[in-house]
Amino acid sequence: YNILVTFMELISKYNIGSGTISYSISLVAGKLLSLDGLKSGESMTLMWVMTQCLDLMRTGNRLHVSGLSDMSGEIQSILGLLPAWREQTEDQLLYNVDLSEHSWSDINKVCTVANLLNLIVSRYSELISSETWDLITCSLVSWVGSLQESKDVLTSRAGPLLFGITISRLVATVGALLGPKGHHPALSV
């Protein structure tokens, strides 16, 4: 997957290969949906690829997409997987836990999803449903609780450090969006 993302970075930089990134997003979204959720290791790898593709996507270029609506179905379908993931694996979401008791793999799974959420909140917030906003905000509260529980190891171990940086970025992004200038309409319901 690293080679694929490197290839797409070059495509994006030089604006060649009409539709490559949008095609990849559709392909990854379809594969994620076919895996029936986010339980497998492969699904987390695909979430990482999805994040990289969405990060490279720029509207208005012939290479990418003509507008947000072109990829909105894929983004919403991925967001639709998150409530079921939370329901099925809540014990693995690292809510209010000491991170020193969890493996790199466990921490990386949560960080992969948090990075995707950070990107979607920052660039595609209009696609986030009320249910997904609830998941994001409630998860943030619990993940900040995990940072508190892990304060003694946050700077001395790679996993907790990655978690702290990832969750802090998501907190900053959500906070900026919910600030006085940009209240999100889905949250006012």
PDB file of C-alpha atoms in Angstrom:
ATOM      1  CA  TYR A   1       0.000   0.000   0.000  1.00  0.00           C
ATOM      2  CA  ASN A   2       2.916   2.370   0.632  1.00  0.00           C
ATOM      3  CA  ILE A   3       3.950   2.071  -3.007  1.00  0.00           C
ATOM      4  CA  LEU A   4       0.392   2.837  -4.127  1.00  0.00           C
ATOM      5  CA  VAL A   5       0.252   5.960  -1.975  1.00  0.00           C
ATOM      6  CA  THR A   6       3.692   7.106  -3.187  1.00  0.00           C
ATOM      7  CA  PHE A   7       2.533   6.598  -6.764  1.00  0.00           C
ATOM      8  CA  MET A   8      -0.606   8.647  -6.094  1.00  0.00           C
ATOM      9  CA  GLU A   9       1.444  11.417  -4.469  1.00  0.00           C
ATOM     10  CA  LEU A  10       3.411  11.718  -7.719  1.00  0.00           C
ATOM     11  CA  ILE A  11       0.205  11.646  -9.755  1.00  0.00           C
ATOM     12  CA  SER A  12      -1.240  14.401  -7.580  1.00  0.00           C
ATOM     13  CA  LYS A  13       1.912  16.506  -7.728  1.00  0.00           C
ATOM     14  CA  TYR A  14       2.108  16.407 -11.534  1.00  0.00           C
ATOM     15  CA  ASN A  15      -1.658  16.241 -12.189  1.00  0.00           C
ATOM     16  CA  ILE A  16      -1.526  13.198 -14.469  1.00  0.00           C
ATOM     17  CA  GLY A  17      -3.648  10.065 -14.655  1.00  0.00           C
ATOM     18  CA  SER A  18      -7.229  11.236 -14.923  1.00  0.00           C
ATOM     19  CA  GLY A  19      -9.389   9.932 -12.064  1.00  0.00           C
ATOM     20  CA  THR A  20      -6.710   7.814 -10.368  1.00  0.00           C
ATOM     21  CA  ILE A  21      -7.323   9.097  -6.863  1.00  0.00           C
ATOM     22  CA  SER A  22     -11.110   9.130  -7.078  1.00  0.00           C
ATOM     23  CA  TYR A  23     -11.026   5.616  -8.558  1.00  0.00           C
ATOM     24  CA  SER A  24      -8.806   4.465  -5.690  1.00  0.00           C
ATOM     25  CA  ILE A  25     -11.185   5.989  -3.135  1.00  0.00           C
ATOM     26  CA  SER A  26     -14.113   4.139  -4.709  1.00  0.00           C
ATOM     27  CA  LEU A  27     -12.125   0.889  -4.790  1.00  0.00           C
ATOM     28  CA  VAL A  28     -11.032   1.171  -1.147  1.00  0.00           C
ATOM     29  CA  ALA A  29     -14.549   2.106   0.007  1.00  0.00           C
ATOM     30  CA  GLY A  30     -16.000  -0.895  -1.836  1.00  0.00           C
ATOM     31  CA  LYS A  31     -13.424  -3.239  -0.327  1.00  0.00           C
ATOM     32  CA  LEU A  32     -14.057  -1.878   3.180  1.00  0.00           C
ATOM     33  CA  LEU A  33     -17.798  -2.378   2.791  1.00  0.00           C
ATOM     34  CA  SER A  34     -17.267  -5.923   1.522  1.00  0.00           C
ATOM     35  CA  LEU A  35     -15.211  -6.790   4.622  1.00  0.00           C
ATOM     36  CA  ASP A  36     -18.299  -6.264   6.779  1.00  0.00           C
ATOM     37  CA  GLY A  37     -16.896  -3.726   9.160  1.00  0.00           C
ATOM     38  CA  LEU A  38     -13.628  -2.674  10.669  1.00  0.00           C
ATOM     39  CA  LYS A  39     -12.715  -5.754  12.637  1.00  0.00           C
ATOM     40  CA  SER A  40      -9.870  -7.121  10.536  1.00  0.00           C
ATOM     41  CA  GLY A  41      -6.301  -5.933  10.197  1.00  0.00           C
ATOM     42  CA  GLU A  42      -6.879  -5.501   6.484  1.00  0.00           C
ATOM     43  CA  SER A  43      -9.711  -3.067   7.136  1.00  0.00           C
ATOM     44  CA  MET A  44      -7.427  -0.851   9.227  1.00  0.00           C
ATOM     45  CA  THR A  45      -4.858  -0.857   6.424  1.00  0.00           C
ATOM     46  CA  LEU A  46      -7.598   0.145   4.001  1.00  0.00           C
ATOM     47  CA  MET A  47      -8.695   2.943   6.364  1.00  0.00           C
ATOM     48  CA  TRP A  48      -5.119   4.226   6.263  1.00  0.00           C
ATOM     49  CA  VAL A  49      -5.118   4.100   2.446  1.00  0.00           C
ATOM     50  CA  MET A  50      -8.495   5.888   2.385  1.00  0.00           C
ATOM     51  CA  THR A  51      -7.073   8.654   4.587  1.00  0.00           C
ATOM     52  CA  GLN A  52      -4.066   9.055   2.298  1.00  0.00           C
ATOM     53  CA  CYS A  53      -6.260   9.191  -0.820  1.00  0.00           C
ATOM     54  CA  LEU A  54      -8.656  11.736   0.694  1.00  0.00           C
ATOM     55  CA  ASP A  55      -5.708  13.824   1.787  1.00  0.00           C
ATOM     56  CA  LEU A  56      -4.369  13.889  -1.793  1.00  0.00           C
ATOM     57  CA  MET A  57      -7.746  14.679  -3.340  1.00  0.00           C
ATOM     58  CA  ARG A  58      -8.263  18.202  -4.591  1.00  0.00           C
ATOM     59  CA  THR A  59     -11.483  19.243  -6.206  1.00  0.00           C
ATOM     60  CA  GLY A  60     -11.445  20.955  -9.562  1.00  0.00           C
ATOM     61  CA  ASN A  61      -8.491  19.108 -11.094  1.00  0.00           C
ATOM     62  CA  ARG A  62      -9.075  16.718 -13.956  1.00  0.00           C
ATOM     63  CA  LEU A  63      -7.108  14.156 -12.007  1.00  0.00           C
ATOM     64  CA  HIS A  64      -9.214  14.184  -8.923  1.00  0.00           C
ATOM     65  CA  VAL A  65     -12.894  15.003  -8.811  1.00  0.00           C
ATOM     66  CA  SER A  66     -15.055  17.796 -10.107  1.00  0.00           C
ATOM     67  CA  GLY A  67     -16.636  18.406  -6.724  1.00  0.00           C
ATOM     68  CA  LEU A  68     -17.256  17.025  -3.267  1.00  0.00           C
ATOM     69  CA  SER A  69     -20.491  15.376  -4.346  1.00  0.00           C
ATOM     70  CA  ASP A  70     -18.470  13.016  -6.544  1.00  0.00           C
ATOM     71  CA  MET A  71     -16.992  11.311  -3.468  1.00  0.00           C
ATOM     72  CA  SER A  72     -19.666  12.041  -0.878  1.00  0.00           C
ATOM     73  CA  GLY A  73     -21.212   8.568  -1.182  1.00  0.00           C
ATOM     74  CA  GLU A  74     -17.892   6.866  -0.500  1.00  0.00           C
ATOM     75  CA  ILE A  75     -17.099   9.129   2.446  1.00  0.00           C
ATOM     76  CA  GLN A  76     -20.552   8.651   3.963  1.00  0.00           C
ATOM     77  CA  SER A  77     -20.386   4.878   3.509  1.00  0.00           C
ATOM     78  CA  ILE A  78     -17.091   4.773   5.398  1.00  0.00           C
ATOM     79  CA  LEU A  79     -18.525   6.982   8.145  1.00  0.00           C
ATOM     80  CA  GLY A  80     -21.494   4.608   8.275  1.00  0.00           C
ATOM     81  CA  LEU A  81     -19.165   1.788   9.346  1.00  0.00           C
ATOM     82  CA  LEU A  82     -18.030   3.609  12.471  1.00  0.00           C
ATOM     83  CA  PRO A  83     -21.116   3.191  14.723  1.00  0.00           C
ATOM     84  CA  ALA A  84     -21.106  -0.579  14.129  1.00  0.00           C
ATOM     85  CA  TRP A  85     -17.348  -0.687  14.780  1.00  0.00           C
ATOM     86  CA  ARG A  86     -17.895   1.089  18.088  1.00  0.00           C
ATOM     87  CA  GLU A  87     -20.745  -1.226  19.014  1.00  0.00           C
ATOM     88  CA  GLN A  88     -18.855  -4.413  18.144  1.00  0.00           C
ATOM     89  CA  THR A  89     -15.448  -3.507  19.549  1.00  0.00           C
ATOM     90  CA  GLU A  90     -15.982  -0.862  22.223  1.00  0.00           C
ATOM     91  CA  ASP A  91     -13.557  -2.642  24.535  1.00  0.00           C
ATOM     92  CA  GLN A  92     -10.817  -2.134  21.893  1.00  0.00           C
ATOM     93  CA  LEU A  93     -11.438   1.598  21.391  1.00  0.00           C
ATOM     94  CA  LEU A  94      -9.199   2.514  24.323  1.00  0.00           C
ATOM     95  CA  TYR A  95     -11.821   4.539  26.155  1.00  0.00           C
ATOM     96  CA  ASN A  96     -10.645   5.753  29.589  1.00  0.00           C
ATOM     97  CA  VAL A  97      -7.773   3.270  29.867  1.00  0.00           C
ATOM     98  CA  ASP A  98      -4.092   3.354  30.718  1.00  0.00           C
ATOM     99  CA  LEU A  99      -2.402   3.084  27.324  1.00  0.00           C
ATOM    100  CA  SER A 100       0.693   1.444  28.803  1.00  0.00           C
ATOM    101  CA  GLU A 101      -1.374  -1.735  29.117  1.00  0.00           C
ATOM    102  CA  HIS A 102      -2.138  -1.886  25.384  1.00  0.00           C
ATOM    103  CA  SER A 103      -0.099  -2.986  22.391  1.00  0.00           C
ATOM    104  CA  TRP A 104       1.140  -0.851  19.519  1.00  0.00           C
ATOM    105  CA  SER A 105      -1.353  -2.626  17.270  1.00  0.00           C
ATOM    106  CA  ASP A 106      -4.311  -1.714  19.502  1.00  0.00           C
ATOM    107  CA  ILE A 107      -3.217   1.912  19.713  1.00  0.00           C
ATOM    108  CA  ASN A 108      -2.502   2.108  15.974  1.00  0.00           C
ATOM    109  CA  LYS A 109      -6.033   0.918  15.107  1.00  0.00           C
ATOM    110  CA  VAL A 110      -7.608   3.747  17.088  1.00  0.00           C
ATOM    111  CA  CYS A 111      -5.132   6.282  15.701  1.00  0.00           C
ATOM    112  CA  THR A 112      -5.884   5.172  12.139  1.00  0.00           C
ATOM    113  CA  VAL A 113      -9.590   5.868  12.611  1.00  0.00           C
ATOM    114  CA  ALA A 114      -8.901   9.113  14.498  1.00  0.00           C
ATOM    115  CA  ASN A 115      -6.680  10.338  11.632  1.00  0.00           C
ATOM    116  CA  LEU A 116      -9.447   9.614   9.129  1.00  0.00           C
ATOM    117  CA  LEU A 117     -11.955  11.418  11.343  1.00  0.00           C
ATOM    118  CA  ASN A 118      -9.593  14.383  11.642  1.00  0.00           C
ATOM    119  CA  LEU A 119      -9.338  14.665   7.862  1.00  0.00           C
ATOM    120  CA  ILE A 120     -13.093  14.308   7.337  1.00  0.00           C
ATOM    121  CA  VAL A 121     -13.923  16.845  10.058  1.00  0.00           C
ATOM    122  CA  SER A 122     -11.440  19.348   8.608  1.00  0.00           C
ATOM    123  CA  ARG A 123     -12.393  18.990   4.934  1.00  0.00           C
ATOM    124  CA  TYR A 124     -15.781  17.283   4.624  1.00  0.00           C
ATOM    125  CA  SER A 125     -17.677  18.187   7.808  1.00  0.00           C
ATOM    126  CA  GLU A 126     -20.915  18.741   5.885  1.00  0.00           C
ATOM    127  CA  LEU A 127     -21.030  14.980   5.225  1.00  0.00           C
ATOM    128  CA  ILE A 128     -21.000  14.036   8.919  1.00  0.00           C
ATOM    129  CA  SER A 129     -24.370  12.907  10.289  1.00  0.00           C
ATOM    130  CA  SER A 130     -25.654  13.690  13.790  1.00  0.00           C
ATOM    131  CA  GLU A 131     -25.007  10.068  14.794  1.00  0.00           C
ATOM    132  CA  THR A 132     -21.393  10.278  13.647  1.00  0.00           C
ATOM    133  CA  TRP A 133     -20.920  13.641  15.395  1.00  0.00           C
ATOM    134  CA  ASP A 134     -22.153  11.967  18.565  1.00  0.00           C
ATOM    135  CA  LEU A 135     -19.637   9.163  18.089  1.00  0.00           C
ATOM    136  CA  ILE A 136     -16.807  11.642  17.463  1.00  0.00           C
ATOM    137  CA  THR A 137     -17.531  13.874  20.449  1.00  0.00           C
ATOM    138  CA  CYS A 138     -18.219  11.039  22.906  1.00  0.00           C
ATOM    139  CA  SER A 139     -15.095   9.213  21.730  1.00  0.00           C
ATOM    140  CA  LEU A 140     -13.027  12.363  22.184  1.00  0.00           C
ATOM    141  CA  VAL A 141     -14.166  12.691  25.786  1.00  0.00           C
ATOM    142  CA  SER A 142     -13.209   9.066  26.463  1.00  0.00           C
ATOM    143  CA  TRP A 143      -9.901   9.335  24.593  1.00  0.00           C
ATOM    144  CA  VAL A 144      -8.957  12.434  26.565  1.00  0.00           C
ATOM    145  CA  GLY A 145      -9.737  10.335  29.649  1.00  0.00           C
ATOM    146  CA  SER A 146      -7.215   7.797  28.360  1.00  0.00           C
ATOM    147  CA  LEU A 147      -4.624  10.554  28.022  1.00  0.00           C
ATOM    148  CA  GLN A 148      -5.246  11.455  31.659  1.00  0.00           C
ATOM    149  CA  GLU A 149      -4.961   7.797  32.716  1.00  0.00           C
ATOM    150  CA  SER A 150      -1.696   7.485  30.775  1.00  0.00           C
ATOM    151  CA  LYS A 151      -0.043  10.763  31.757  1.00  0.00           C
ATOM    152  CA  ASP A 152       2.998   9.002  33.218  1.00  0.00           C
ATOM    153  CA  VAL A 153       3.901   7.239  29.947  1.00  0.00           C
ATOM    154  CA  LEU A 154       2.737   9.714  27.292  1.00  0.00           C
ATOM    155  CA  THR A 155       6.218  10.957  26.482  1.00  0.00           C
ATOM    156  CA  SER A 156       8.218   7.821  27.219  1.00  0.00           C
ATOM    157  CA  ARG A 157       6.556   5.209  24.993  1.00  0.00           C
ATOM    158  CA  ALA A 158       5.862   5.396  21.263  1.00  0.00           C
ATOM    159  CA  GLY A 159       2.279   4.075  21.343  1.00  0.00           C
ATOM    160  CA  PRO A 160       0.933   6.474  23.960  1.00  0.00           C
ATOM    161  CA  LEU A 161       2.846   9.348  22.312  1.00  0.00           C
ATOM    162  CA  LEU A 162       1.262   8.572  18.924  1.00  0.00           C
ATOM    163  CA  PHE A 163      -2.140   8.345  20.594  1.00  0.00           C
ATOM    164  CA  GLY A 164      -1.639  11.664  22.364  1.00  0.00           C
ATOM    165  CA  ILE A 165      -0.609  13.489  19.201  1.00  0.00           C
ATOM    166  CA  THR A 166      -3.400  11.960  17.112  1.00  0.00           C
ATOM    167  CA  ILE A 167      -6.152  12.659  19.616  1.00  0.00           C
ATOM    168  CA  SER A 168      -4.864  16.181  20.287  1.00  0.00           C
ATOM    169  CA  ARG A 169      -4.997  16.941  16.558  1.00  0.00           C
ATOM    170  CA  LEU A 170      -8.582  15.661  16.393  1.00  0.00           C
ATOM    171  CA  VAL A 171      -9.547  17.720  19.466  1.00  0.00           C
ATOM    172  CA  ALA A 172      -8.060  20.845  17.863  1.00  0.00           C
ATOM    173  CA  THR A 173      -9.849  20.219  14.554  1.00  0.00           C
ATOM    174  CA  VAL A 174     -13.230  19.574  16.176  1.00  0.00           C
ATOM    175  CA  GLY A 175     -12.761  22.538  18.506  1.00  0.00           C
ATOM    176  CA  ALA A 176     -11.954  24.857  15.610  1.00  0.00           C
ATOM    177  CA  LEU A 177     -15.028  23.721  13.698  1.00  0.00           C
ATOM    178  CA  LEU A 178     -17.357  24.085  16.671  1.00  0.00           C
ATOM    179  CA  GLY A 179     -16.027  27.509  17.566  1.00  0.00           C
ATOM    180  CA  PRO A 180     -18.103  30.678  17.442  1.00  0.00           C
ATOM    181  CA  LYS A 181     -17.704  31.161  13.686  1.00  0.00           C
ATOM    182  CA  GLY A 182     -18.587  27.669  12.496  1.00  0.00           C
ATOM    183  CA  HIS A 183     -21.242  25.868  14.488  1.00  0.00           C
ATOM    184  CA  HIS A 184     -22.079  22.695  12.638  1.00  0.00           C
ATOM    185  CA  PRO A 185     -25.781  22.370  11.715  1.00  0.00           C
ATOM    186  CA  ALA A 186     -25.904  18.636  12.541  1.00  0.00           C
ATOM    187  CA  LEU A 187     -25.123  19.442  16.165  1.00  0.00           C
ATOM    188  CA  SER A 188     -28.022  21.841  16.584  1.00  0.00           C
ATOM    189  CA  VAL A 189     -30.663  19.154  16.043  1.00  0.00           C
TER     190      VAL A 189
END
